[in-house]
Coordinates of C-alpha atoms in Angstrom, one line a residue:
Chain I
X72 CA -76.8 45.3 -37.2
X73 CA -77.6 47.3 -34.2
X74 CA -80.6 44.4 -32.6
X75 CA -83.4 45.7 -33.0
X76 CA -86.2 44.1 -30.7
X77 CA -85.6 43.3 -26.4
X78 CA -85.0 39.5 -26.7
X79 CA -82.6 40.2 -29.8
X80 CA -80.7 42.0 -26.8
X81 CA -81.0 40.3 -24.0
X82 CA -81.0 36.6 -25.8
X83 CA -77.9 34.4 -24.3
X84 CA -75.0 33.4 -26.7
X85 CA -75.5 30.0 -26.2
X86 CA -79.7 29.8 -26.1
X87 CA -81.3 29.7 -29.6
X88 CA -84.0 32.8 -31.2
X89 CA -86.3 30.8 -33.1
X90 CA -89.3 33.2 -35.1
X91 CA -92.9 31.3 -34.7
X92 CA -95.2 33.3 -37.6
X93 CA -96.0 35.6 -38.8
X94 CA -96.8 32.9 -41.3
X95 CA -97.3 29.3 -38.5
X96 CA -100.4 27.2 -39.2
X97 CA -101.5 28.4 -35.0
X98 CA -101.0 31.6 -35.8
X99 CA -104.9 32.4 -36.8
X100 CA -104.2 36.0 -38.4
X101 CA -101.3 37.2 -37.8
X102 CA -98.9 37.5 -34.9
X103 CA -95.4 37.2 -34.8
X104 CA -94.0 35.0 -31.7
X105 CA -90.0 35.4 -31.2
X106 CA -89.2 33.4 -28.8
X107 CA -85.6 32.3 -27.0
X108 CA -84.8 28.7 -26.4
X109 CA -83.0 26.4 -25.1
X110 CA -83.4 23.2 -25.7
X111 CA -87.6 23.3 -26.4
X112 CA -88.1 25.4 -23.8
X113 CA -88.5 29.2 -24.1
X114 CA -86.6 30.9 -21.9
X115 CA -87.9 34.8 -23.4
X116 CA -90.9 35.3 -25.8
X117 CA -92.0 38.9 -27.0
X118 CA -94.5 39.0 -29.4
X119 CA -94.5 41.6 -32.3
X120 CA -98.0 42.8 -33.4
X121 CA -99.3 45.2 -36.8
X122 CA -99.4 42.7 -38.9
X123 CA -102.8 43.5 -39.4
X124 CA -103.0 47.0 -38.6
X125 CA -105.0 48.9 -41.2
X126 CA -106.3 52.3 -40.3
X127 CA -109.6 51.5 -38.8
X128 CA -109.5 55.1 -36.1
X129 CA -108.2 57.2 -38.8
X130 CA -110.4 55.7 -41.3
X131 CA -113.4 56.5 -39.3
X132 CA -112.1 60.1 -38.6
X133 CA -112.3 60.0 -41.8
X134 CA -116.4 58.8 -42.1
X135 CA -119.7 60.5 -41.5
X136 CA -120.7 58.6 -38.5
X137 CA -123.2 56.7 -40.9
X138 CA -120.8 55.2 -43.0
X139 CA -117.9 53.7 -40.8
X140 CA -120.3 51.6 -39.0
X141 CA -119.1 49.2 -42.5
X142 CA -115.2 48.8 -41.3
X143 CA -116.7 48.3 -37.1
X144 CA -117.5 44.6 -39.1
X145 CA -114.1 44.5 -39.9
X146 CA -113.0 44.4 -35.9
X147 CA -113.6 41.3 -34.7
X148 CA -114.9 39.1 -37.7
X149 CA -116.6 36.4 -36.2
X150 CA -119.1 38.0 -34.2
X151 CA -119.6 41.7 -36.0
X152 CA -122.6 42.1 -35.1
X153 CA -121.6 42.5 -31.1
X154 CA -118.8 45.1 -33.0
X155 CA -121.8 46.7 -34.7
X156 CA -123.8 47.4 -31.1
X157 CA -120.6 48.2 -29.6
X158 CA -120.8 51.4 -31.6
X159 CA -124.2 51.9 -32.0
X160 CA -125.0 52.0 -28.4
X161 CA -122.3 54.2 -28.0
X162 CA -123.7 56.7 -30.4
X163 CA -127.4 56.5 -28.7
X164 CA -126.1 57.4 -25.5
X165 CA -124.3 60.2 -26.9
X166 CA -127.7 61.1 -29.3
X167 CA -130.1 60.4 -26.2
X168 CA -131.9 58.1 -28.3
X169 CA -134.8 55.7 -27.3
X170 CA -134.6 51.8 -29.2
X171 CA -137.8 50.7 -29.6
X172 CA -138.5 47.6 -27.5
X173 CA -138.9 44.8 -30.7
X174 CA -135.8 45.8 -31.9
X175 CA -133.3 45.8 -28.6
X176 CA -134.3 41.6 -28.8
X177 CA -133.7 41.3 -31.7
X178 CA -129.9 43.2 -31.0
X179 CA -130.3 40.1 -28.3
X180 CA -131.2 37.7 -30.5
X181 CA -128.2 38.9 -32.6
X182 CA -125.6 39.0 -29.5
X183 CA -126.0 36.1 -28.3
X184 CA -126.4 34.6 -32.2
X185 CA -122.4 36.3 -32.3
X186 CA -121.6 34.7 -29.5
X187 CA -121.8 31.5 -29.6
X188 CA -120.2 31.1 -32.5
X189 CA -116.8 33.3 -31.5
X190 CA -116.1 30.9 -28.7
X191 CA -117.3 27.7 -31.5
X192 CA -114.3 29.6 -33.7
X193 CA -111.8 29.6 -30.6
X194 CA -113.0 26.0 -29.6
X195 CA -112.7 24.6 -32.4
X196 CA -109.2 26.3 -33.9
X197 CA -108.0 25.7 -30.5
X198 CA -108.9 22.3 -30.6
X199 CA -107.9 21.1 -33.8
X200 CA -104.2 22.0 -33.1
X201 CA -104.1 19.7 -30.7
X202 CA -105.1 17.4 -32.5
X203 CA -109.2 16.7 -32.8
X204 CA -109.9 17.9 -36.0
X205 CA -113.0 16.2 -35.7
X206 CA -114.1 18.9 -32.9
X207 CA -112.7 20.9 -35.3
X208 CA -115.6 19.6 -37.8
X209 CA -117.8 19.4 -35.5
X210 CA -117.7 23.3 -34.2
X211 CA -117.4 24.6 -37.7
X212 CA -120.8 22.5 -38.8
X213 CA -122.7 24.1 -35.8
X214 CA -120.8 27.4 -36.3
X215 CA -123.0 27.6 -40.0
X216 CA -126.3 26.5 -38.5
X217 CA -126.2 30.2 -35.9
X218 CA -124.8 32.1 -39.1
X219 CA -127.9 30.5 -41.0
X220 CA -130.1 32.7 -38.7
X221 CA -127.7 35.7 -39.2
X222 CA -127.7 35.2 -43.0
X223 CA -131.5 35.4 -43.5
X224 CA -132.2 37.9 -41.7
X225 CA -129.2 39.9 -42.7
X226 CA -128.2 39.0 -45.6
X227 CA -124.7 38.5 -45.3
X228 CA -122.7 35.7 -43.2
X229 CA -119.8 38.7 -41.9
X230 CA -119.8 41.7 -42.5
X231 CA -123.8 42.6 -42.1
X232 CA -123.6 46.2 -41.0
X233 CA -127.0 45.3 -39.7
X234 CA -127.1 47.2 -36.3
X235 CA -128.2 50.6 -37.4
X236 CA -127.5 53.9 -35.0
X237 CA -131.5 53.9 -33.5
X238 CA -132.5 50.3 -34.1
X239 CA -131.7 47.4 -36.6
X240 CA -131.9 47.4 -40.3
X241 CA -134.7 44.9 -41.3
X242 CA -136.9 43.1 -39.7
X243 CA -136.3 39.5 -39.2
X244 CA -137.0 37.1 -42.1
X245 CA -140.1 35.6 -42.0
X246 CA -138.3 32.1 -41.5
X247 CA -136.5 32.5 -38.2
X248 CA -138.0 30.3 -35.9
X249 CA -137.9 27.9 -37.5
X250 CA -134.0 28.0 -38.7
X251 CA -133.5 29.6 -34.6
X252 CA -134.9 26.3 -33.8
X253 CA -133.0 24.2 -36.3
X254 CA -129.3 25.7 -35.1
X255 CA -130.3 25.6 -30.6
X256 CA -130.6 22.0 -31.5
X257 CA -127.8 21.1 -33.4
X258 CA -125.5 23.9 -31.1
X259 CA -126.8 22.0 -28.2
X260 CA -126.3 18.7 -29.9
X261 CA -122.4 19.1 -31.0
X262 CA -121.7 20.9 -27.1
X263 CA -122.4 17.3 -25.9
X264 CA -120.2 16.0 -28.8
X265 CA -117.6 17.8 -27.9
X266 CA -117.6 17.6 -24.5
X267 CA -118.0 14.1 -25.2
X268 CA -114.6 14.1 -26.4
X269 CA -111.9 16.8 -25.1
X270 CA -113.7 17.0 -21.0
X271 CA -111.9 14.2 -20.5
X272 CA -109.4 13.2 -22.7
X273 CA -106.1 12.4 -21.7
X274 CA -104.0 14.3 -24.7
X275 CA -106.8 17.8 -24.5
X276 CA -105.8 17.4 -20.5
X277 CA -102.7 16.7 -21.4
X278 CA -101.0 20.4 -23.2
X279 CA -104.0 22.4 -21.4
X280 CA -104.8 21.2 -17.7
X281 CA -102.0 23.9 -15.6
X282 CA -100.6 25.3 -18.6
X283 CA -100.8 28.9 -19.5
X284 CA -102.4 29.7 -16.5
X285 CA -103.1 33.3 -14.8
X286 CA -103.4 34.5 -11.7
X287 CA -106.6 36.5 -10.3
X288 CA -103.8 39.4 -10.0
X289 CA -102.0 39.5 -13.4
X290 CA -105.4 39.3 -15.3
X291 CA -106.7 41.9 -13.8
X292 CA -103.0 44.0 -14.5
X293 CA -103.7 42.4 -17.5
X294 CA -106.4 44.4 -18.1
X295 CA -108.3 41.1 -19.2
X296 CA -112.4 40.7 -20.0
X297 CA -114.4 38.4 -21.0
X298 CA -114.2 34.6 -20.8
X299 CA -110.8 34.0 -20.2
X300 CA -111.1 36.8 -17.3
X301 CA -113.7 34.8 -15.8
X302 CA -111.4 31.1 -16.4
X303 CA -109.7 32.4 -13.0
X304 CA -113.2 33.1 -10.8
X305 CA -113.9 37.0 -11.0
X306 CA -117.2 36.5 -12.4
X307 CA -116.8 40.2 -14.3
X308 CA -119.7 40.1 -16.7
X309 CA -120.7 43.0 -18.4
X310 CA -124.1 42.1 -19.0
X311 CA -124.8 41.5 -15.3
X312 CA -122.4 44.6 -14.1
X313 CA -124.0 47.0 -15.7
X314 CA -127.6 45.7 -18.0
X315 CA -127.9 47.3 -21.2
X316 CA -130.4 46.2 -23.6
X317 CA -132.3 44.1 -21.7
X318 CA -130.5 41.8 -19.9
X319 CA -131.3 42.5 -16.8
X320 CA -135.1 40.7 -17.5
X321 CA -133.0 37.3 -18.8
X322 CA -132.0 35.2 -16.5
X323 CA -128.5 33.0 -16.9
X324 CA -125.6 32.8 -14.8
X325 CA -122.1 33.2 -15.8
X326 CA -119.6 30.8 -15.4
X327 CA -116.6 31.2 -13.7
X328 CA -113.1 28.6 -13.5
X329 CA -110.8 27.2 -10.5
X330 CA -107.5 27.8 -12.1
X331 CA -107.2 30.7 -14.7
X332 CA -105.3 27.5 -16.9
X333 CA -106.0 26.8 -20.9
X334 CA -108.2 24.5 -19.9
X335 CA -110.2 26.3 -17.7
X336 CA -110.7 28.8 -20.3
X337 CA -112.1 26.2 -22.6
X338 CA -114.4 24.6 -20.1
X339 CA -115.5 28.7 -19.1
X340 CA -116.8 28.8 -22.5
X341 CA -118.6 25.6 -23.0
X342 CA -120.7 26.3 -20.5
X343 CA -121.4 29.5 -21.7
X344 CA -122.3 28.6 -25.2
X345 CA -124.7 27.2 -23.3
X346 CA -125.8 30.2 -21.5
X347 CA -126.2 31.9 -24.7
X348 CA -128.5 28.6 -26.3
X349 CA -130.7 29.8 -22.9
X350 CA -130.6 33.8 -23.4
X351 CA -131.6 32.5 -27.3
X352 CA -134.4 30.0 -26.8
X353 CA -135.6 33.2 -24.0
X354 CA -136.0 36.3 -26.5
X355 CA -137.3 34.0 -29.2
X356 CA -139.8 33.6 -26.5
X357 CA -140.0 37.4 -26.4
X358 CA -140.3 38.2 -29.9
X359 CA -143.4 38.8 -30.6
X360 CA -144.4 38.0 -34.4
X361 CA -144.0 40.7 -36.3
X362 CA -147.1 42.5 -36.8
X363 CA -148.1 41.1 -40.7
X364 CA -147.7 44.2 -44.1
X365 CA -151.4 45.5 -44.7
X366 CA -152.7 43.5 -48.5
X367 CA -153.8 45.4 -51.0
X368 CA -151.9 45.9 -54.1
X369 CA -148.4 46.3 -54.5
X370 CA -147.0 48.7 -57.1
X371 CA -143.3 49.0 -58.6
X372 CA -140.7 51.4 -57.4
X373 CA -140.3 53.4 -61.5
X374 CA -144.3 53.0 -61.9
X375 CA -144.8 54.8 -57.9
X376 CA -142.5 57.3 -59.1
X377 CA -144.1 57.9 -62.6
X378 CA -147.7 58.1 -60.9
X379 CA -145.4 60.1 -58.4
X380 CA -145.6 62.8 -61.6
X381 CA -148.8 63.5 -61.3
X382 CA -150.1 62.9 -57.6
X383 CA -149.0 62.0 -54.0
X384 CA -149.2 58.3 -53.9
X385 CA -151.0 56.4 -51.0
X386 CA -150.3 52.2 -53.0
X387 CA -147.8 50.2 -51.4
X388 CA -144.8 49.9 -53.2
X389 CA -143.2 46.6 -53.4
X390 CA -139.1 47.1 -52.4
X391 CA -136.6 45.5 -53.7
X392 CA -135.9 42.2 -52.0
X393 CA -132.5 43.3 -50.7
X394 CA -135.0 46.0 -48.1
X395 CA -137.4 42.2 -47.4
X396 CA -138.3 44.0 -43.6
X397 CA -137.3 48.1 -44.3
X398 CA -140.7 48.5 -45.3
X399 CA -142.2 51.6 -44.1
X400 CA -145.6 50.4 -42.1
X401 CA -142.5 47.5 -39.6
X402 CA -140.2 51.0 -39.2
X403 CA -141.9 52.0 -36.0
X404 CA -141.2 48.4 -34.6
X405 CA -137.9 48.7 -35.5
X406 CA -136.4 52.3 -35.1
X407 CA -136.3 55.1 -33.2
X408 CA -138.1 57.6 -35.4
X409 CA -138.0 60.3 -32.7
X410 CA -134.7 61.8 -34.2
X411 CA -133.4 61.9 -38.0
X412 CA -131.2 58.8 -36.9
X413 CA -132.4 56.5 -39.7
X414 CA -132.6 56.2 -43.5
X415 CA -135.9 57.3 -44.0
X416 CA -138.3 54.8 -45.7
X417 CA -137.6 54.0 -48.9
X418 CA -141.5 54.6 -49.9
X419 CA -141.8 58.0 -49.3
X420 CA -138.2 59.0 -50.5
X421 CA -139.0 57.4 -54.3
X422 CA -142.4 59.7 -54.7
X423 CA -142.9 62.4 -51.8
X424 CA -140.7 65.7 -52.6
X425 CA -139.9 66.3 -48.5
X426 CA -139.0 62.1 -48.3
X427 CA -136.3 62.9 -50.9
X428 CA -135.3 65.6 -49.0
X429 CA -135.1 64.2 -46.0
X430 CA -133.1 61.1 -47.4
X431 CA -130.3 63.6 -49.1
X432 CA -130.1 66.1 -45.9
X433 CA -129.7 62.5 -44.1
X434 CA -126.8 61.6 -46.7
X435 CA -125.3 64.7 -47.4
X436 CA -121.7 66.0 -46.8
X437 CA -122.1 67.8 -42.9
X438 CA -125.8 67.0 -42.8
X439 CA -127.1 63.1 -41.1
X440 CA -126.4 62.3 -37.5
X441 CA -124.5 64.9 -36.2
X442 CA -123.8 64.0 -32.0
X443 CA -123.1 66.9 -29.1
X444 CA -119.9 68.0 -28.3
X445 CA -118.1 66.1 -25.9
X446 CA -117.2 62.3 -25.2
X447 CA -118.1 60.0 -24.3
X448 CA -117.5 56.1 -23.5
X449 CA -119.9 52.4 -23.6
X450 CA -118.8 49.4 -23.7
X451 CA -120.8 45.7 -24.6
X452 CA -120.1 41.9 -23.7
X453 CA -118.0 40.9 -27.3
X454 CA -117.0 37.6 -27.9
X455 CA -113.6 37.3 -26.4
X456 CA -114.2 40.8 -23.4
X457 CA -115.0 43.8 -22.9
X458 CA -115.2 46.1 -26.5
X459 CA -116.1 49.2 -25.9
X460 CA -115.6 52.0 -28.2
X461 CA -114.6 56.5 -26.5
X462 CA -115.4 58.2 -29.8
X463 CA -115.0 62.6 -29.1
X464 CA -117.3 64.8 -31.0
X465 CA -117.0 67.7 -31.8
X466 CA -120.4 68.7 -32.9
X467 CA -120.1 67.2 -36.9
X468 CA -121.5 63.8 -39.0
X469 CA -117.8 62.7 -38.6
X470 CA -115.8 62.1 -35.1
X471 CA -113.0 63.9 -34.5
X472 CA -111.6 60.5 -32.3
X473 CA -112.8 57.0 -32.2
X474 CA -111.1 54.6 -29.7
X475 CA -111.5 51.4 -29.7
X476 CA -110.7 48.9 -26.4
X477 CA -110.1 45.7 -28.1
X478 CA -110.4 42.6 -25.2
X479 CA -107.5 40.7 -27.1
X480 CA -105.3 44.0 -27.1
X481 CA -105.2 42.7 -23.5
X482 CA -105.8 39.2 -24.0
X483 CA -102.2 39.1 -25.9
X484 CA -99.9 42.0 -24.1
X485 CA -100.1 38.7 -21.7
X486 CA -99.2 35.9 -23.8
X487 CA -95.2 36.4 -23.7
X488 CA -95.2 35.9 -19.9
X489 CA -97.7 32.4 -19.3
X490 CA -95.4 30.8 -22.6
X491 CA -92.2 31.6 -20.9
X492 CA -90.6 28.8 -18.3
X493 CA -92.7 26.5 -20.7
X494 CA -92.6 23.6 -23.4
X495 CA -92.6 25.2 -26.9
X496 CA -95.4 22.9 -27.8
X497 CA -97.6 25.0 -24.4
X498 CA -97.2 28.0 -27.0
X499 CA -100.1 26.4 -29.6
X500 CA -102.8 25.5 -26.9
X501 CA -102.8 28.5 -24.7
X502 CA -102.3 31.2 -27.7
X503 CA -104.9 28.6 -29.3
X504 CA -106.6 29.9 -25.7
X505 CA -107.1 33.4 -26.3
X506 CA -108.6 33.6 -29.2
X507 CA -106.6 36.3 -30.8
X508 CA -108.4 38.3 -33.2
X509 CA -106.3 39.9 -35.8
X510 CA -109.1 42.1 -37.4
X511 CA -109.3 44.0 -33.4
X512 CA -106.0 43.0 -32.4
X513 CA -104.7 45.3 -35.2
X514 CA -107.4 47.0 -36.0
Chain U
X235 CA -119.5 54.9 -2.3
X236 CA -121.8 56.5 -4.6
X237 CA -120.0 58.2 -7.6
X238 CA -120.2 61.7 -6.1
X239 CA -119.5 61.2 -2.8
X240 CA -116.5 59.2 -5.4
X241 CA -115.3 61.9 -6.6
X242 CA -115.6 63.4 -3.6
X243 CA -112.7 61.5 -1.5
X244 CA -110.6 61.7 -4.6
X245 CA -110.1 65.5 -4.5
X246 CA -109.7 65.1 -0.7
X247 CA -107.5 63.3 -0.8
X248 CA -104.9 63.8 -4.0
X249 CA -106.8 67.4 -3.9
X250 CA -104.1 69.8 -5.7
X251 CA -103.4 67.0 -8.2
X252 CA -107.0 67.3 -9.5
X253 CA -108.0 70.5 -12.1
X254 CA -111.5 69.5 -13.0
X255 CA -113.9 67.4 -12.7
X256 CA -116.5 67.2 -15.0
X257 CA -120.2 65.1 -16.5
X258 CA -120.2 63.7 -19.9
X259 CA -122.9 62.4 -20.9
X260 CA -123.4 60.5 -17.5
X261 CA -119.7 59.5 -17.8
X262 CA -117.5 60.7 -14.5
X263 CA -114.6 62.8 -16.3
X264 CA -111.4 63.7 -14.0
X265 CA -109.0 65.9 -15.1
X266 CA -105.3 65.8 -13.9
X267 CA -102.1 67.8 -14.4
X268 CA -100.1 65.6 -16.4
X269 CA -97.2 66.0 -14.1
X270 CA -99.2 64.5 -11.1
X271 CA -100.7 61.3 -13.0
X272 CA -98.6 58.2 -11.7
X273 CA -99.2 59.8 -8.1
X274 CA -102.6 59.2 -8.8
X275 CA -103.3 56.7 -10.3
X276 CA -100.9 54.6 -8.0
X277 CA -103.8 56.3 -5.5
X278 CA -106.8 55.5 -6.8
X279 CA -105.6 51.7 -7.8
X280 CA -105.2 51.2 -3.8
X281 CA -108.5 51.6 -1.0
X282 CA -110.3 53.1 -0.3
X283 CA -110.9 53.8 -4.1
X284 CA -109.6 50.3 -5.5
X285 CA -109.6 50.5 -9.3
X286 CA -107.9 47.5 -10.0
X287 CA -108.2 47.5 -14.0
X288 CA -106.9 49.5 -16.1
X289 CA -109.3 49.4 -18.9
X290 CA -107.8 51.6 -21.7
X291 CA -105.1 54.4 -22.5
X292 CA -105.1 56.8 -26.0
X293 CA -104.8 59.9 -26.9
X294 CA -106.7 62.3 -28.2
X295 CA -104.8 65.2 -30.6
X296 CA -105.8 68.6 -30.4
X297 CA -103.6 70.2 -31.9
X298 CA -104.6 72.2 -34.4
X299 CA -107.6 73.6 -32.5
X300 CA -105.6 74.1 -28.9
X301 CA -102.6 73.3 -29.0
X302 CA -102.4 70.2 -27.2
X303 CA -102.5 66.6 -26.4
X304 CA -105.5 64.7 -24.1
X305 CA -104.4 61.4 -22.5
X306 CA -108.1 60.1 -22.3
X307 CA -107.5 56.8 -19.2
X308 CA -110.5 54.6 -17.8
X309 CA -110.3 53.0 -14.2
X310 CA -112.9 49.9 -13.5
X311 CA -113.4 48.8 -10.2
X312 CA -114.6 45.2 -9.7
X313 CA -115.2 46.8 -6.3
X314 CA -118.0 49.0 -6.4
X315 CA -118.7 48.2 -10.5
X316 CA -117.3 51.7 -11.8
X317 CA -115.8 53.1 -13.9
X318 CA -114.0 56.4 -13.9
X319 CA -112.3 58.4 -16.6
X320 CA -109.2 60.8 -16.0
X321 CA -107.8 63.2 -18.7
X322 CA -104.2 65.3 -18.8
X323 CA -103.3 67.1 -21.3
X324 CA -99.9 67.4 -23.1
X325 CA -98.2 70.2 -24.9
X326 CA -98.2 70.3 -28.0
X327 CA -94.5 70.9 -28.9
X328 CA -92.8 67.6 -27.0
X329 CA -95.7 65.6 -25.1
X330 CA -94.2 63.2 -22.4
X331 CA -95.8 62.1 -19.3
X332 CA -94.6 59.8 -16.3
X333 CA -95.3 56.0 -17.9
X334 CA -97.7 53.4 -15.4
X335 CA -95.8 50.2 -16.1
X336 CA -95.8 48.9 -12.7
X337 CA -98.9 49.8 -11.6
X338 CA -100.6 47.2 -14.3
X339 CA -99.0 45.4 -17.0
X340 CA -101.3 46.1 -19.7
X341 CA -99.6 49.7 -19.7
X342 CA -97.2 48.9 -21.6
X343 CA -98.7 48.0 -24.4
X344 CA -100.8 50.2 -24.3
X345 CA -98.5 52.8 -24.1
X346 CA -96.0 52.2 -26.5
X347 CA -99.3 51.6 -28.4
X348 CA -100.0 55.7 -28.5
X349 CA -96.0 55.8 -28.4
X350 CA -96.6 54.8 -31.9
X351 CA -100.4 56.7 -32.7
X352 CA -99.2 60.2 -31.6
X353 CA -95.6 60.4 -30.6
X354 CA -96.1 60.8 -26.9
X355 CA -93.4 59.7 -24.5
X356 CA -93.9 57.7 -21.8
X357 CA -91.1 58.3 -19.3
X358 CA -89.3 55.9 -17.5
X359 CA -91.0 53.1 -19.9
X360 CA -89.0 50.3 -20.5
X361 CA -89.4 49.7 -24.4
X362 CA -91.0 52.6 -25.1
X363 CA -90.9 50.9 -29.8
X364 CA -93.8 51.1 -31.9
X365 CA -96.4 48.4 -32.1
X366 CA -98.6 49.3 -34.5
X367 CA -96.6 50.1 -37.0
X368 CA -93.2 48.8 -37.3
X369 CA -89.6 50.7 -37.2
X370 CA -88.4 52.6 -40.1
X371 CA -92.7 54.3 -39.5
X372 CA -92.0 58.0 -40.2
X373 CA -94.9 60.1 -38.6
X374 CA -97.1 59.0 -36.0
X375 CA -100.5 58.2 -37.8
X376 CA -103.9 59.3 -35.8
X377 CA -101.6 62.5 -34.9
X378 CA -104.3 65.5 -37.1
X379 CA -101.2 66.7 -38.7
X380 CA -100.1 63.4 -40.7
X381 CA -102.7 62.7 -44.3
X382 CA -105.1 60.3 -44.6
X383 CA -103.9 57.7 -46.5
X384 CA -100.1 59.5 -47.1
X385 CA -98.1 56.6 -48.6
X386 CA -95.3 55.5 -46.6
X387 CA -91.5 55.0 -48.5
X388 CA -90.3 51.1 -49.4
X389 CA -88.1 49.9 -47.0
X390 CA -85.7 48.1 -48.8
X391 CA -85.1 43.9 -48.3
X392 CA -81.8 42.8 -46.6
X393 CA -79.3 42.7 -48.9
X394 CA -80.7 45.1 -52.1
X395 CA -78.1 47.4 -53.1

């Protein structure tokens, strides 16, 4: 049979070809690395991706701008809120929407929580594959505390779809401050413990120091962004380079490494988490407590519907707990109300004719959110680099083309070069420190 | 150097390669002649422009509407902290363009993705092979002529009779 891949074609007859993956404990998600070996030494490598390809971009072309938000959750499934944010802010750039201050603060809060959990997951997996199982358990524990904060407010741990075009879906959970304080305290403690376990651990250092090193020139040439680029000493961070939301008003540092090796990628992520915790504390101080909902009796939706048949109802409606924080009174602080880009308040939909009409106009095919013609690119700083969306609009309610600039696509493209000439054992920490996320890589 | 001066400088240096300049929601967009893509990119990478990063490469299929494909490149300059979008139109029949492999290392994978999804050929690419789908996938999934949810034929396992 004709050899299909470059590595098979170019392999020397005396060397051994070995598949690592697609089903391999160290290939989180699925990725196949083909290795040409001389003993344990890697002479040549080829990475094959696409095992998690599910046609994200094609699907988006067939969904309305509102409906495709849920697919963005499933890109980088460790930090879905940042993907939501990237998509939503691209749309807002096109629509020319100003988001209320409170919603912006909540977005920063959610982004930073996601960033910490993203880094925790990456380092936990990387440490576990190097034998440090304790670190894995510690970091997963911290991540659960962070996800508690997210879950209280959004109702989901991962597939949140919380950040919506124009603002956020609902207000923060009434007890968010308590859970956030716990999460920050626990995460700080875990970071301290992990530092103690790994920073000067000779086994860990042996497998990371000087392994998988990349030069600044190569990192740029490969289009690296995020912590991996910063590990080479280039302080490029979208939050600093082109600040979005309110990042220009917050104080944080951009940690950088020196050698661009696995250890630097570990250490940059560790220090970035500390900065993110700082940001969380600042933002928590800036978010005012929600105004209490006006007192007075509330009535069931069914009762309100029955009454609205005879007259316009003025009473407050008891919304389902799934809509907690989405009361009409709170909406002006949470979503932009100057344009019909957010789901109309449920109270109106239930009880008034105009409300019902605007509800249908929002969800009907061909209506809803229709940005002007043109194309737009916008990016935010994701867990592992610049998450960019490129959207082409033809003026209808569905994108003509939607493209995701996935940061780890560029990272994994460099994998072959990083492991060439090294030992098989070096593949695992090098790959682990890149934070490859299948959902985002293969789209 | 401001964005306007920059565009002027690019036009002055590469005048005949640039077909048009526009602005889309605040993003600077240059439209290039497709034959000049590699030459322009090579010039933009060097001083005084210093677009050191190829941020992204993708393609848009206007084949049904206008009979063309449009390649979309995003460049980023670290020194000046600006992004630039470059577009080049290709004919719908047998679209091909010169590769950027050799200028940027991520171009190899980015171009493989565009080839896989749109069937655009990149002249001089050392290893133009499908990347997200598999060898034997029929058609190019992101072309508008490719139906959503089309089922692909099953591939027989090795040794199946």
